[in-house]
Short mmCIF file of C-alpha atoms in Angstrom, two decimals:
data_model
loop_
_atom_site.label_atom_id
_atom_site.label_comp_id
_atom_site.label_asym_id
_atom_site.label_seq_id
_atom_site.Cartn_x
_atom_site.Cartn_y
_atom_site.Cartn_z
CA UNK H 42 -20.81 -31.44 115.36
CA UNK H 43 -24.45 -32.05 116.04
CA UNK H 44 -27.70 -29.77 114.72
CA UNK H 45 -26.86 -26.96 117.52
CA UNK H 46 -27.18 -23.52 115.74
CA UNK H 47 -25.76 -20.28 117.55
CA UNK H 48 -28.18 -16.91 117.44
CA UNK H 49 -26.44 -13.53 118.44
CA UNK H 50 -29.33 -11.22 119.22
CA UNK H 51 -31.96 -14.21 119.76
CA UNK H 52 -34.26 -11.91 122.50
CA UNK H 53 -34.46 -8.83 119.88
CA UNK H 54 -37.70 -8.76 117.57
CA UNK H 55 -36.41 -10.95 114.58
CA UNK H 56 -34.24 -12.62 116.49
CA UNK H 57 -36.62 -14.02 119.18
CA UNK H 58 -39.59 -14.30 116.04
CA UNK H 59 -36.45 -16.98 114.70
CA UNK H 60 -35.63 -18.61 117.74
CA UNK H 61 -39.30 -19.43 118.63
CA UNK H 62 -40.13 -20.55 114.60
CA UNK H 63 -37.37 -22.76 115.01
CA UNK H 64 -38.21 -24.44 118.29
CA UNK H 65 -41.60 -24.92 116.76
CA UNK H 66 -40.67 -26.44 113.21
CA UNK H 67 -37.08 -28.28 114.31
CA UNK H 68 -35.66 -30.88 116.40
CA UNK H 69 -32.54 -29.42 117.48
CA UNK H 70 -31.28 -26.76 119.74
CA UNK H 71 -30.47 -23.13 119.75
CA UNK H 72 -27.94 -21.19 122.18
CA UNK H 73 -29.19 -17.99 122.42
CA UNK H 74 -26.94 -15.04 123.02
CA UNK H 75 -28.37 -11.92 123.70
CA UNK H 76 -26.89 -8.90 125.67
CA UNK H 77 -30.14 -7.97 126.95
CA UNK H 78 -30.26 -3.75 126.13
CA UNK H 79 -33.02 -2.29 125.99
CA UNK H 80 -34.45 -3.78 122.85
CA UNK H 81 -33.75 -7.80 123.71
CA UNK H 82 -36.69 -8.88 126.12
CA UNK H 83 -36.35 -12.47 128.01
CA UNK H 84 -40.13 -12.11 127.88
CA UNK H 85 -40.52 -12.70 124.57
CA UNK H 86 -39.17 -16.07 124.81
CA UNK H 87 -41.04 -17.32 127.87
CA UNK H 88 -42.75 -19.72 126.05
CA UNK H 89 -39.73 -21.76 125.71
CA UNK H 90 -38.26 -20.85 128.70
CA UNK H 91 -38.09 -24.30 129.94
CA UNK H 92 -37.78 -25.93 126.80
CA UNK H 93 -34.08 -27.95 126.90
CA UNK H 94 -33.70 -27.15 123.33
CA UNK H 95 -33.70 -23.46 124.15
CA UNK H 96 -30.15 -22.40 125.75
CA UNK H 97 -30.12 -18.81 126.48
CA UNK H 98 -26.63 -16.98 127.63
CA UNK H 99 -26.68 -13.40 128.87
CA UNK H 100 -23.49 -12.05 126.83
CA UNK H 101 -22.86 -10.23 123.85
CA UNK H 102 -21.09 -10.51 120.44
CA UNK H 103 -17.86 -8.06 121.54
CA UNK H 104 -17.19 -10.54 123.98
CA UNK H 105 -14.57 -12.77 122.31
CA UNK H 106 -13.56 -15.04 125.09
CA UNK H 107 -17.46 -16.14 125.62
CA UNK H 108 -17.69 -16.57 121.86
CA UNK H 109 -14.86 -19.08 122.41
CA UNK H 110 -16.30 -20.87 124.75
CA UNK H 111 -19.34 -21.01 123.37
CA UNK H 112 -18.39 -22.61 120.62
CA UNK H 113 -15.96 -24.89 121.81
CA UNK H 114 -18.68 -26.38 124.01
CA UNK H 115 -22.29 -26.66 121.90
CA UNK H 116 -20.20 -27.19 118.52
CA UNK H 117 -23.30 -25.30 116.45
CA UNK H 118 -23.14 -26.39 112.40
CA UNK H 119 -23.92 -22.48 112.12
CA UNK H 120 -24.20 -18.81 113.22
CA UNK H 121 -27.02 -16.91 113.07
CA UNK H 122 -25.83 -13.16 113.22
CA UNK H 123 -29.47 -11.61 114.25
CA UNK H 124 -27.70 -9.14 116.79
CA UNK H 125 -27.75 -5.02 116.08
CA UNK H 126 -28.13 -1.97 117.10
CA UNK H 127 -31.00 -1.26 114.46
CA UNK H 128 -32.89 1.88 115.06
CA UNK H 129 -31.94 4.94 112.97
CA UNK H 130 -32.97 7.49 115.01
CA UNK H 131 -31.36 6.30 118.12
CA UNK H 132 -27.96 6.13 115.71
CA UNK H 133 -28.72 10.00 115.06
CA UNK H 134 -28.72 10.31 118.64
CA UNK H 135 -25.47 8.35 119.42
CA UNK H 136 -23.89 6.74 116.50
CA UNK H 137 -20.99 5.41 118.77
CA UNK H 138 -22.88 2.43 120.08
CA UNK H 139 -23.72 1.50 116.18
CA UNK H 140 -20.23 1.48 115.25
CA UNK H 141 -19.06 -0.35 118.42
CA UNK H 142 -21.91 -2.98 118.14
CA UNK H 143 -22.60 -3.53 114.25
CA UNK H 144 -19.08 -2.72 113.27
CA UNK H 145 -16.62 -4.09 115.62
CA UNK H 146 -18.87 -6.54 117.15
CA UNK H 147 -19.43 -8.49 114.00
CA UNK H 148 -15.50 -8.56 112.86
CA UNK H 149 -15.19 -10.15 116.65
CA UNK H 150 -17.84 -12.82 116.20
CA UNK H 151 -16.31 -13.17 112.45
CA UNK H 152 -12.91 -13.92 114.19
CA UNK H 153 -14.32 -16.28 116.62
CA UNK H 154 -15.91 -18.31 114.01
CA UNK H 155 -13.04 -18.19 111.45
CA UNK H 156 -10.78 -19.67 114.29
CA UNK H 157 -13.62 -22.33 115.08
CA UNK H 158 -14.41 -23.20 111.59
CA UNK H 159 -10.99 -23.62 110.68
CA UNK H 160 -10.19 -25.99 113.41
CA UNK H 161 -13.33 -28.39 112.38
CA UNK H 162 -12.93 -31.46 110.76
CA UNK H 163 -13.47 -31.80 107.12
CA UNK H 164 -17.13 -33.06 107.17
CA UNK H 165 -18.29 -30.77 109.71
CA UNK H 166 -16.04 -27.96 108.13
CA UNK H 167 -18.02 -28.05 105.03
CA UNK H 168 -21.44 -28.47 106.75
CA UNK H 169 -21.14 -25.48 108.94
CA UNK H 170 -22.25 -22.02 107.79
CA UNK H 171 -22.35 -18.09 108.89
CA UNK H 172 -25.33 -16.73 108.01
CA UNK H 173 -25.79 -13.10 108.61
CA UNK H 174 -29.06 -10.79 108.57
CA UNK H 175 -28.91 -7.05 107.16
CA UNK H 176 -31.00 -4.43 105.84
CA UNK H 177 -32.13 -2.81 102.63
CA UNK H 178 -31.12 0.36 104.13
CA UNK H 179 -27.65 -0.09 102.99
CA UNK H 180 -28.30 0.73 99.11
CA UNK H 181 -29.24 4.01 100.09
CA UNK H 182 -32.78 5.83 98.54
CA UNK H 183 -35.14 5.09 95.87
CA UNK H 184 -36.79 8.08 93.40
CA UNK H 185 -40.61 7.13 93.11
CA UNK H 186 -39.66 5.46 89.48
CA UNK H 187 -36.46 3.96 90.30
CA UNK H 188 -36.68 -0.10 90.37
CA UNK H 189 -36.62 -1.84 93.26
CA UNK H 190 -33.66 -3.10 95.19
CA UNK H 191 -31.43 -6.27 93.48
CA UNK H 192 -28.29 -7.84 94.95
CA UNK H 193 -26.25 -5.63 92.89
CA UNK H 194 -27.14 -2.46 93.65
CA UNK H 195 -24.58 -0.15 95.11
CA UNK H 196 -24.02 0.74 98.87
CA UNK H 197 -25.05 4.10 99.47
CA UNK H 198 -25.80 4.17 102.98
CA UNK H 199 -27.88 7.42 104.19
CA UNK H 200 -27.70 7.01 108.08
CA UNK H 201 -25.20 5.99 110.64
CA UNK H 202 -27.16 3.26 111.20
CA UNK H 203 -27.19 2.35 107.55
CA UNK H 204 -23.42 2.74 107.26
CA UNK H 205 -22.99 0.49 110.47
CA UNK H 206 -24.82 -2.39 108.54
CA UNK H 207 -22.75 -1.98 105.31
CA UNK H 208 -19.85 -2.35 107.05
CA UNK H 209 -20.77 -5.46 108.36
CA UNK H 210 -21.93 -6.28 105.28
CA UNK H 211 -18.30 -5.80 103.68
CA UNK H 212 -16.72 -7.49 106.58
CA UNK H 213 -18.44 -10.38 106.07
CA UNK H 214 -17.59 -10.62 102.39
CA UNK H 215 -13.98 -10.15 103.29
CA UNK H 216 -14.38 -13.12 105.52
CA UNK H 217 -15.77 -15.35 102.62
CA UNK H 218 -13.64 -13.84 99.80
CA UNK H 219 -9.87 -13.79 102.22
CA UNK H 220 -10.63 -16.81 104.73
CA UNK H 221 -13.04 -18.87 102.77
CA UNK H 222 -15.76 -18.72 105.64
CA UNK H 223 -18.77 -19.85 104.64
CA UNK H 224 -20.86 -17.25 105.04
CA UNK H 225 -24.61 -16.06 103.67
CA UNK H 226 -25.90 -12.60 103.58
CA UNK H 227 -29.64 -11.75 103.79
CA UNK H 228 -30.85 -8.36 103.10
CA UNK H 229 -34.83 -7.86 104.21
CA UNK H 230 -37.09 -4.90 104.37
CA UNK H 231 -38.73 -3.46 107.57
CA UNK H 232 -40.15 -5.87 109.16
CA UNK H 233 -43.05 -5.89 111.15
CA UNK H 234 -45.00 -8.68 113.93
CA UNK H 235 -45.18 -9.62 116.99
CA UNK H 236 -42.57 -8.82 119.69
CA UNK H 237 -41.20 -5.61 118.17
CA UNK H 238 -40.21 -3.18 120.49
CA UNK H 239 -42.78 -0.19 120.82
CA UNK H 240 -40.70 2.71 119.48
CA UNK H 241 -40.90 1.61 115.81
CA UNK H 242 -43.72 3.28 113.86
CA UNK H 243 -45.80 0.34 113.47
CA UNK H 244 -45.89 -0.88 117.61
CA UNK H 245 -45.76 3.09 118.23
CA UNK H 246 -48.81 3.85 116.05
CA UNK H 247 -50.90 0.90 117.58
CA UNK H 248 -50.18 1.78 120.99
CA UNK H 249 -50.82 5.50 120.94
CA UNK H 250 -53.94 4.86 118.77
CA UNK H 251 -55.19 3.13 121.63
CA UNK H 252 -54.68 5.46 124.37
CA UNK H 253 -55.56 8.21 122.10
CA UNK H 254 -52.42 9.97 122.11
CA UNK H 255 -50.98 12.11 118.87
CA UNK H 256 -49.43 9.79 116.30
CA UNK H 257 -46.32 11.37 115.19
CA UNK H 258 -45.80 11.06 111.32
CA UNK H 259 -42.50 12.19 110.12
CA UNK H 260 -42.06 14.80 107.08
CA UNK H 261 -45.53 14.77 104.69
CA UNK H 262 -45.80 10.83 105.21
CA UNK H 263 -44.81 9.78 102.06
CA UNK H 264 -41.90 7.72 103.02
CA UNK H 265 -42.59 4.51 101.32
CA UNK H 266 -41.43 1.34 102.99
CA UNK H 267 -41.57 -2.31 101.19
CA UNK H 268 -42.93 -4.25 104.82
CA UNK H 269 -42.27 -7.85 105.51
CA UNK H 270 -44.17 -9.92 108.33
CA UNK H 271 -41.39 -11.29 110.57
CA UNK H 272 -42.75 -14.82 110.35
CA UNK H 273 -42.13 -14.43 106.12
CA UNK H 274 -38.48 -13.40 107.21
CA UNK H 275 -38.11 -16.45 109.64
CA UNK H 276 -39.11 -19.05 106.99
CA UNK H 277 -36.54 -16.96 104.40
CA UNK H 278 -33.87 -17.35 106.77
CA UNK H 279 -34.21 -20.66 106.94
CA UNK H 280 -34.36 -21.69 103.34
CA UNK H 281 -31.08 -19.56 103.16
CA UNK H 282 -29.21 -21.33 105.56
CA UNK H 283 -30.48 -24.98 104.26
CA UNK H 284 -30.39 -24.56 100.57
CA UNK H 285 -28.56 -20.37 99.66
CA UNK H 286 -25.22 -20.60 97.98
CA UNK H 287 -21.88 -19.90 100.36
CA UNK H 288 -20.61 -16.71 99.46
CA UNK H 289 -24.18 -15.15 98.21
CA UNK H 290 -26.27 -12.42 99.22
CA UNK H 291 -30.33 -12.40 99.17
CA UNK H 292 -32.60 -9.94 99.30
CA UNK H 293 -35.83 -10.80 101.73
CA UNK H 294 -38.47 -8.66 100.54
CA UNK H 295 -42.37 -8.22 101.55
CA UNK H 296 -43.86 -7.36 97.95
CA UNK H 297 -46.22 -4.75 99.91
CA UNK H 298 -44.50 -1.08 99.43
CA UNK H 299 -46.65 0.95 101.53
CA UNK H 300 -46.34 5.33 102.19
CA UNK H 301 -46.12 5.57 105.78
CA UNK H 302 -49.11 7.63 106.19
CA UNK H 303 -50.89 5.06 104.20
CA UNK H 304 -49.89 2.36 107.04
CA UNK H 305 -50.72 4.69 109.95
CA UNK H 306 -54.43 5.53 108.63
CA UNK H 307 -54.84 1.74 107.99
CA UNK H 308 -53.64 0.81 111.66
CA UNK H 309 -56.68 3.67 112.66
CA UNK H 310 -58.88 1.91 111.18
CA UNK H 311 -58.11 -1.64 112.13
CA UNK H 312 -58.49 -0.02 115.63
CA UNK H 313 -61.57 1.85 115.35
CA UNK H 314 -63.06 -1.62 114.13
CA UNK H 315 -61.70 -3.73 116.73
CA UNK H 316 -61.34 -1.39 119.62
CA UNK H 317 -63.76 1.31 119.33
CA UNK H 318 -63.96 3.88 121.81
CA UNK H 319 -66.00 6.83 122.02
CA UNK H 320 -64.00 8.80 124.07
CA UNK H 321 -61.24 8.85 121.66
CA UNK H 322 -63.51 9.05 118.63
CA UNK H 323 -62.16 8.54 114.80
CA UNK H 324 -58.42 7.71 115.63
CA UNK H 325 -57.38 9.66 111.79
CA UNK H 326 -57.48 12.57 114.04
CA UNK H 327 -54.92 11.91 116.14
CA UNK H 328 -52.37 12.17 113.33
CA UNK H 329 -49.54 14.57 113.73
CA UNK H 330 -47.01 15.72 111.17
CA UNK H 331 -43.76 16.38 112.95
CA UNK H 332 -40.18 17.23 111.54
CA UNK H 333 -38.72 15.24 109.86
CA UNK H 334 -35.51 13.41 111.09
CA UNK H 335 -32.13 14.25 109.57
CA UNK H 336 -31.26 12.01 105.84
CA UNK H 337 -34.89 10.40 105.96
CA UNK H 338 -34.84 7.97 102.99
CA UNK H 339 -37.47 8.63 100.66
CA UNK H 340 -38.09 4.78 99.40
CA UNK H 341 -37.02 1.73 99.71
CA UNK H 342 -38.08 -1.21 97.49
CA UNK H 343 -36.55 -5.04 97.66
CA UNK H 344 -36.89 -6.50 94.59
CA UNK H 345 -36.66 -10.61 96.08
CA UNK H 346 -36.95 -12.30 92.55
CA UNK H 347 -33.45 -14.17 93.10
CA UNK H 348 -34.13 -15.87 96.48
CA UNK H 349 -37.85 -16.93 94.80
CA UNK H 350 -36.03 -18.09 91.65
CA UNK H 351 -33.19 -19.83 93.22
CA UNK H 352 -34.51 -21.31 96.40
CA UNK H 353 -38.23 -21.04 96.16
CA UNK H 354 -39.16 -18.45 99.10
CA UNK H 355 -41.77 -16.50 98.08
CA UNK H 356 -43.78 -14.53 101.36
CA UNK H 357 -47.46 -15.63 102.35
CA UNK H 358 -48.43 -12.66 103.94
CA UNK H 359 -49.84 -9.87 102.61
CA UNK H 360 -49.69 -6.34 104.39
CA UNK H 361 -53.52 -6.40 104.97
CA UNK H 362 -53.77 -9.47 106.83
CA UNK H 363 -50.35 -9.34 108.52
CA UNK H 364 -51.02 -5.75 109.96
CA UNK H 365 -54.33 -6.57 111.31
CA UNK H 366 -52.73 -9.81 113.05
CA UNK H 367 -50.04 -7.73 114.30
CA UNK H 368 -52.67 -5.55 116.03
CA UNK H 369 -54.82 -8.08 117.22
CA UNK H 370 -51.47 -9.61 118.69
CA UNK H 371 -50.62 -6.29 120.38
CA UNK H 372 -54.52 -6.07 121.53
CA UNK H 373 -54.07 -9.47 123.28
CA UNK H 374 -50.55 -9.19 124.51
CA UNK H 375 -50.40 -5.74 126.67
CA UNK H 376 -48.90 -7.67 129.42
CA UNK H 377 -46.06 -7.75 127.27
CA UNK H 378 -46.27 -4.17 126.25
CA UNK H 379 -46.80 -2.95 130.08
CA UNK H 380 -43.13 -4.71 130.75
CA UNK H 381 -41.16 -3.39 127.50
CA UNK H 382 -42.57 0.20 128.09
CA UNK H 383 -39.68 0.94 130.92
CA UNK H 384 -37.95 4.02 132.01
CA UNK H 385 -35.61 4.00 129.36
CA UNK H 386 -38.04 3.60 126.35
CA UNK H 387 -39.97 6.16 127.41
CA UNK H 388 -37.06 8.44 128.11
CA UNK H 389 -36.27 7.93 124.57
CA UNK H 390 -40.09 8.94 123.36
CA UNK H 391 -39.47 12.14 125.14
CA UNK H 392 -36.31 12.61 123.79
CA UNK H 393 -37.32 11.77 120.19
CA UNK H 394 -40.87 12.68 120.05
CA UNK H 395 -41.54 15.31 122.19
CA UNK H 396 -40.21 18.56 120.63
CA UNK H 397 -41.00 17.59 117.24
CA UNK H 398 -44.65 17.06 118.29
CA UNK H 399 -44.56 20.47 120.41
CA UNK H 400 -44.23 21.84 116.89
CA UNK H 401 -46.09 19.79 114.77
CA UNK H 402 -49.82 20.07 113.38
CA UNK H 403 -52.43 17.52 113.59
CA UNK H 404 -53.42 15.87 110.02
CA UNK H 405 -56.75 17.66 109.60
CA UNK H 406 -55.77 20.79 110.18
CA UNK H 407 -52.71 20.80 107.91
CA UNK H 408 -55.35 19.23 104.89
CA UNK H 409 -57.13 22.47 105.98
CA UNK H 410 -54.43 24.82 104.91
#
């Protein structure tokens, strides 16, 4: 066994945030599997695109027979488990693919590394490690008083999407608790940086801030999220896998709860600064309340004081400075944006977007009422 590491999902947003980090601050290699939907872009990796460290295989996690090979062939000393189907209102739309990719295609990857682990020898048997990432969506809703998120709190799970996680979540307990797999759990906030894919609210307020389209803001806007910068997730992950306990869980949390109107109005602003334009005017305007979307969470809050006490992480960036890096990265980087925004993403924006906005009111005049 050398220092190969496997990531599942390594052309996603956190995933290809991880892969890059670890190019940059390691010496050894990552095989990169990544289905390629609609939410894994090869571009974001094209900085390492020639780099020999970086191994990337078009294939995904269902796929048991690749997994096999895979493994038998780059021996990794762990598995990264980035890849999901992770956006709830899509698993509104067509929980089906959630199940099939969340549910079933972690037990497969489980299997495949249960049956590899097992037949390592005893040093590299003890050295090697599944490490899987998950969400805080899986214990459910906070009240505005209730305390934040621990590694205890029950599963309540409000979306299929949510429900898809916790069973992986379970599944990979089983795996530790029946097989003895050593496996780690991480369980992070939303996350937000560069590379995320333009139909979650942060990329989707930036963009259509600066073309001075409506900003669609679900219920009253005061959902209230607890927002990590992707780079503060990256470095968690790896202090997990180097130093976290087999058979633990850790919350990954941002220590910057935010109401989402609060982060759409801030995003305006950073704009207006940055890239003024008079055509467009004060971007506040452009806010739209729209319906809300079915079993909308009301809060969610990660309460991260085990992974600080136990293994030191403790996130540098605050939500002030990483949002306005996040636009300036999106302000620099539309060449990107240009080839994410396909067909199918904006298909979705219609289907998503465009009756609830038909019916919604812009921010101004509903103050006015």
């Amino acid at each position: 066994m050398n220092d190969t590491v496997l990531v599942t999902g390594g052309a996603g947003f956190i995933g290809s945030n991880f892969v890059l980090n670890w190019i940059a601050k390691t010496q050894s290699a990552v095989v990169n599997l990544d289905l390629l939907t609609y939410a894994g872009n090869r571009g974001n990796l094209r900085s390492v695109e020639e780099n020999w460290r970086h191994i990337f295989v078009r294939g995904g996690i269902g796929d048991a027979p690749l997994l096999a090979s895979l493994l038998r062939e780059h021996k990794p000393r762990a598995i990264l488990h980035f890849a999901a189907e992770s956006h709830v209102d899509r698993s509104i739309e067509g929980p089906a693919a959630f199940i099939q990719t969340n549910v079933v295609g972690t037990f497969t990857l489980l299997e495949q590394a249960r049956l590899y682990w097992g037949e390592l020898p005893a040093e590299d048997k003890a050295r090697f490690r599944f490490l899987h990432v998950s969400t805080d969506e899986v214990y459910g809703t906070l009240g505005p008083d209730d305390p934040a998120f621990t590694e205890e709190t029950p599963y309540a799970p409000n979306s299929p999407y949510a429900a898809s996680k916790a069973s992986s979540d379970h599944l990979v307990r089983a795996y530790f608790h029946t097989y003895g797999l050593p496996v780690l759990t991480t369980n992070c906030s939303n996350n937000y940086g560069p590379y995320q894919f333009p139909e979650k609210l942060i990329p989707l307020m930036i963009l259509n801030a600066l073309e001075g389209k409506a900003l669609p803001v679900y219920g009253d806007g005061l959902n209230v999220r607890d927002w990590l910068f992707v780079g503060d997730h990256c470095a968690a992950i790896r202090e997990v896998l180097d130093k976290g306990q087999i058979g633990e869980t850790y919350n990954i949390g941002g220590s910057s709860e935010r109401k989402n109107i609060d982060v759409v109005t801030t995003i305006c602003d950073i704009l207006d600064e940055l890239r003024p334009d008079p055509a467009i005017g004060g971007r506040r305007k452009l806010i739209t309340y729209v319906k809300d979307r079915p079993g909308h969470d009301r809060r969610y809050a990660i309460n991260a004081e085990k992974i600080a006490r136990e293994l030191g992480w403790r996130p540098e960036k605050h939500f002030e400075s990483g949002i306005r890096e996040t636009v300036q990265w999106f302000l620099a980087n539309m060449d990107w944006v240009d080839d994410v925004r396909s067909g199918h993403y904006k298909e979705w924006i219609d289907l998503n977007y465009s009756e609830r906005l038909e019916t919604g009111r812009p921010v101004l005049e509903r103050a006015a009422r």
